[in-house]
Amino acid sequence: MSQRPSVMFVCVHNAGRSQMAAGFMTALSQGQVEVRSAGSAPADQINPVAVEAMKEVGIDITANKPKILTPDAVEASDVVITMGCGDVCPYFPGVRYEDWELTDPAGQGIETVRQVRDDIRGRIEGLLAELLPAKA
């Protein structure tokens, strides 16, 4: 792993789960982790309910745009967290992969999206403790 670890979050549409995870990692790592997110079939925009749920905890993801998953971005990452994208994520030796089973917030109400958001935050805090143990 490089001096500044890099983490990539991947879900199908890159509009909800992966965007919330990237938002938390960016905010909670305070720039100590390079953060990427992408999707296998990116949506046109971020899920507005996910944006609302993140605003409730002081994280603004409104400027984010869904991006397409590329092999180069995966290969450049130390850790790749998948969230329901199946087998479309390219595999590279030396990259750590984890699959987080999370409810898809697409089409869900704010209560469900809050639960997903809070689940993601807990997982991000755990991952940060691993990546930056001296800082945790």
Tab-separated table of C-alpha atoms in Angstrom:
chain	number	residue	atom	x	y	z
A	1	MET	CA	0.000	0.000	0.000
A	2	SER	CA	1.283	3.478	-0.818
A	3	GLN	CA	1.895	6.125	1.846
A	4	ARG	CA	-1.597	7.451	1.212
A	5	PRO	CA	-3.915	4.469	0.761
A	6	SER	CA	-6.501	4.570	-2.003
A	7	VAL	CA	-9.990	3.120	-1.793
A	8	MET	CA	-12.499	2.663	-4.594
A	9	PHE	CA	-16.221	2.171	-3.978
A	10	VAL	CA	-18.189	0.408	-6.712
A	11	CYS	CA	-21.929	-0.144	-7.128
A	12	VAL	CA	-24.056	-0.575	-10.229
A	13	HIS	CA	-25.301	2.988	-10.757
A	14	ASN	CA	-22.705	4.918	-8.694
A	15	ALA	CA	-25.628	7.022	-7.506
A	16	GLY	CA	-26.284	5.930	-3.925
A	17	ARG	CA	-24.242	3.458	-1.878
A	18	SER	CA	-20.851	4.101	-3.461
A	19	GLN	CA	-21.403	7.864	-3.407
A	20	MET	CA	-22.359	7.843	0.274
A	21	ALA	CA	-19.330	5.649	1.073
A	22	ALA	CA	-17.005	7.957	-0.856
A	23	GLY	CA	-18.507	10.954	0.927
A	24	PHE	CA	-17.925	9.396	4.342
A	25	MET	CA	-14.386	8.238	3.482
A	26	THR	CA	-13.457	11.681	2.158
A	27	ALA	CA	-14.864	13.462	5.219
A	28	LEU	CA	-13.689	11.036	7.903
A	29	SER	CA	-10.175	10.462	6.506
A	30	GLN	CA	-9.552	14.209	6.270
A	31	GLY	CA	-7.576	13.774	3.049
A	32	GLN	CA	-5.447	10.896	4.328
A	33	VAL	CA	-7.085	8.427	1.929
A	34	GLU	CA	-7.423	8.824	-1.824
A	35	VAL	CA	-11.083	8.143	-2.631
A	36	ARG	CA	-12.668	6.967	-5.894
A	37	SER	CA	-16.125	5.737	-6.782
A	38	ALA	CA	-17.615	4.315	-9.953
A	39	GLY	CA	-20.391	2.144	-11.322
A	40	SER	CA	-20.754	-0.652	-13.830
A	41	ALA	CA	-23.808	1.107	-15.360
A	42	PRO	CA	-23.707	4.714	-14.058
A	43	ALA	CA	-26.945	6.622	-13.586
A	44	ASP	CA	-27.500	10.129	-14.943
A	45	GLN	CA	-27.384	11.709	-11.486
A	46	ILE	CA	-26.855	11.026	-7.795
A	47	ASN	CA	-29.911	9.661	-5.966
A	48	PRO	CA	-31.538	12.785	-4.430
A	49	VAL	CA	-32.633	10.832	-1.335
A	50	ALA	CA	-28.994	9.780	-0.763
A	51	VAL	CA	-27.966	13.429	-1.129
A	52	GLU	CA	-30.605	14.422	1.442
A	53	ALA	CA	-29.547	11.675	3.886
A	54	MET	CA	-25.898	12.718	3.665
A	55	LYS	CA	-26.767	16.396	4.174
A	56	GLU	CA	-28.429	15.373	7.443
A	57	VAL	CA	-25.002	14.322	8.743
A	58	GLY	CA	-23.184	17.337	7.338
A	59	ILE	CA	-21.722	15.802	4.178
A	60	ASP	CA	-22.568	17.404	0.828
A	61	ILE	CA	-22.370	15.056	-2.181
A	62	THR	CA	-24.496	17.196	-4.522
A	63	ALA	CA	-21.547	18.057	-6.806
A	64	ASN	CA	-20.647	14.394	-7.367
A	65	LYS	CA	-21.418	12.758	-10.694
A	66	PRO	CA	-21.802	9.035	-11.408
A	67	LYS	CA	-18.745	7.673	-13.229
A	68	ILE	CA	-18.067	4.541	-15.270
A	69	LEU	CA	-15.936	1.808	-13.727
A	70	THR	CA	-12.574	1.481	-15.495
A	71	PRO	CA	-9.892	-1.179	-15.094
A	72	ASP	CA	-7.251	1.560	-14.618
A	73	ALA	CA	-9.080	3.032	-11.620
A	74	VAL	CA	-9.410	-0.421	-10.026
A	75	GLU	CA	-5.750	-1.268	-10.629
A	76	ALA	CA	-4.668	2.071	-9.098
A	77	SER	CA	-6.580	1.336	-5.875
A	78	ASP	CA	-5.278	-0.454	-2.786
A	79	VAL	CA	-8.768	-1.495	-1.662
A	80	VAL	CA	-11.869	-1.985	-3.818
A	81	ILE	CA	-15.214	-2.157	-2.024
A	82	THR	CA	-18.014	-3.580	-4.163
A	83	MET	CA	-21.676	-3.101	-3.296
A	84	GLY	CA	-23.787	-5.374	-5.413
A	85	CYS	CA	-22.001	-4.980	-8.753
A	86	GLY	CA	-21.563	-8.727	-9.169
A	87	ASP	CA	-18.675	-10.023	-11.234
A	88	VAL	CA	-18.227	-6.946	-13.433
A	89	CYS	CA	-15.388	-5.565	-11.302
A	90	PRO	CA	-12.033	-6.374	-12.927
A	91	TYR	CA	-9.638	-8.369	-10.744
A	92	PHE	CA	-5.999	-7.380	-10.270
A	93	PRO	CA	-3.505	-9.267	-8.074
A	94	GLY	CA	-2.349	-7.178	-5.122
A	95	VAL	CA	-5.625	-5.252	-4.834
A	96	ARG	CA	-7.701	-6.018	-1.750
A	97	TYR	CA	-11.383	-6.656	-2.522
A	98	GLU	CA	-14.347	-6.610	-0.139
A	99	ASP	CA	-18.025	-6.988	-0.967
A	100	TRP	CA	-20.382	-5.076	1.300
A	101	GLU	CA	-23.944	-6.388	1.175
A	102	LEU	CA	-26.102	-3.295	1.501
A	103	THR	CA	-29.696	-2.492	0.596
A	104	ASP	CA	-29.880	-0.593	-2.683
A	105	PRO	CA	-31.260	2.875	-1.856
A	106	ALA	CA	-32.696	3.323	-5.371
A	107	GLY	CA	-36.422	3.972	-5.101
A	108	GLN	CA	-36.350	3.798	-1.294
A	109	GLY	CA	-37.707	6.358	1.144
A	110	ILE	CA	-35.577	8.470	3.467
A	111	GLU	CA	-35.943	6.087	6.450
A	112	THR	CA	-34.436	3.166	4.526
A	113	VAL	CA	-31.715	5.362	3.018
A	114	ARG	CA	-30.809	6.622	6.516
A	115	GLN	CA	-30.334	2.999	7.635
A	116	VAL	CA	-28.104	2.303	4.621
A	117	ARG	CA	-26.184	5.539	5.295
A	118	ASP	CA	-25.599	4.621	8.939
A	119	ASP	CA	-24.515	1.081	8.007
A	120	ILE	CA	-22.043	2.525	5.502
A	121	ARG	CA	-20.656	4.958	8.080
A	122	GLY	CA	-19.933	2.132	10.518
A	123	ARG	CA	-18.164	0.133	7.820
A	124	ILE	CA	-16.129	3.178	6.758
A	125	GLU	CA	-15.059	3.790	10.355
A	126	GLY	CA	-13.901	0.167	10.607
A	127	LEU	CA	-12.027	0.352	7.304
A	128	LEU	CA	-10.364	3.605	8.329
A	129	ALA	CA	-9.176	2.006	11.576
A	130	GLU	CA	-7.454	-0.665	9.438
A	131	LEU	CA	-6.003	1.721	6.856
A	132	LEU	CA	-4.823	4.395	9.293
A	133	PRO	CA	-4.325	2.498	12.578
A	134	ALA	CA	-2.040	5.110	14.168
A	135	LYS	CA	-4.591	7.831	13.456
A	136	ALA	CA	-7.736	5.954	14.507
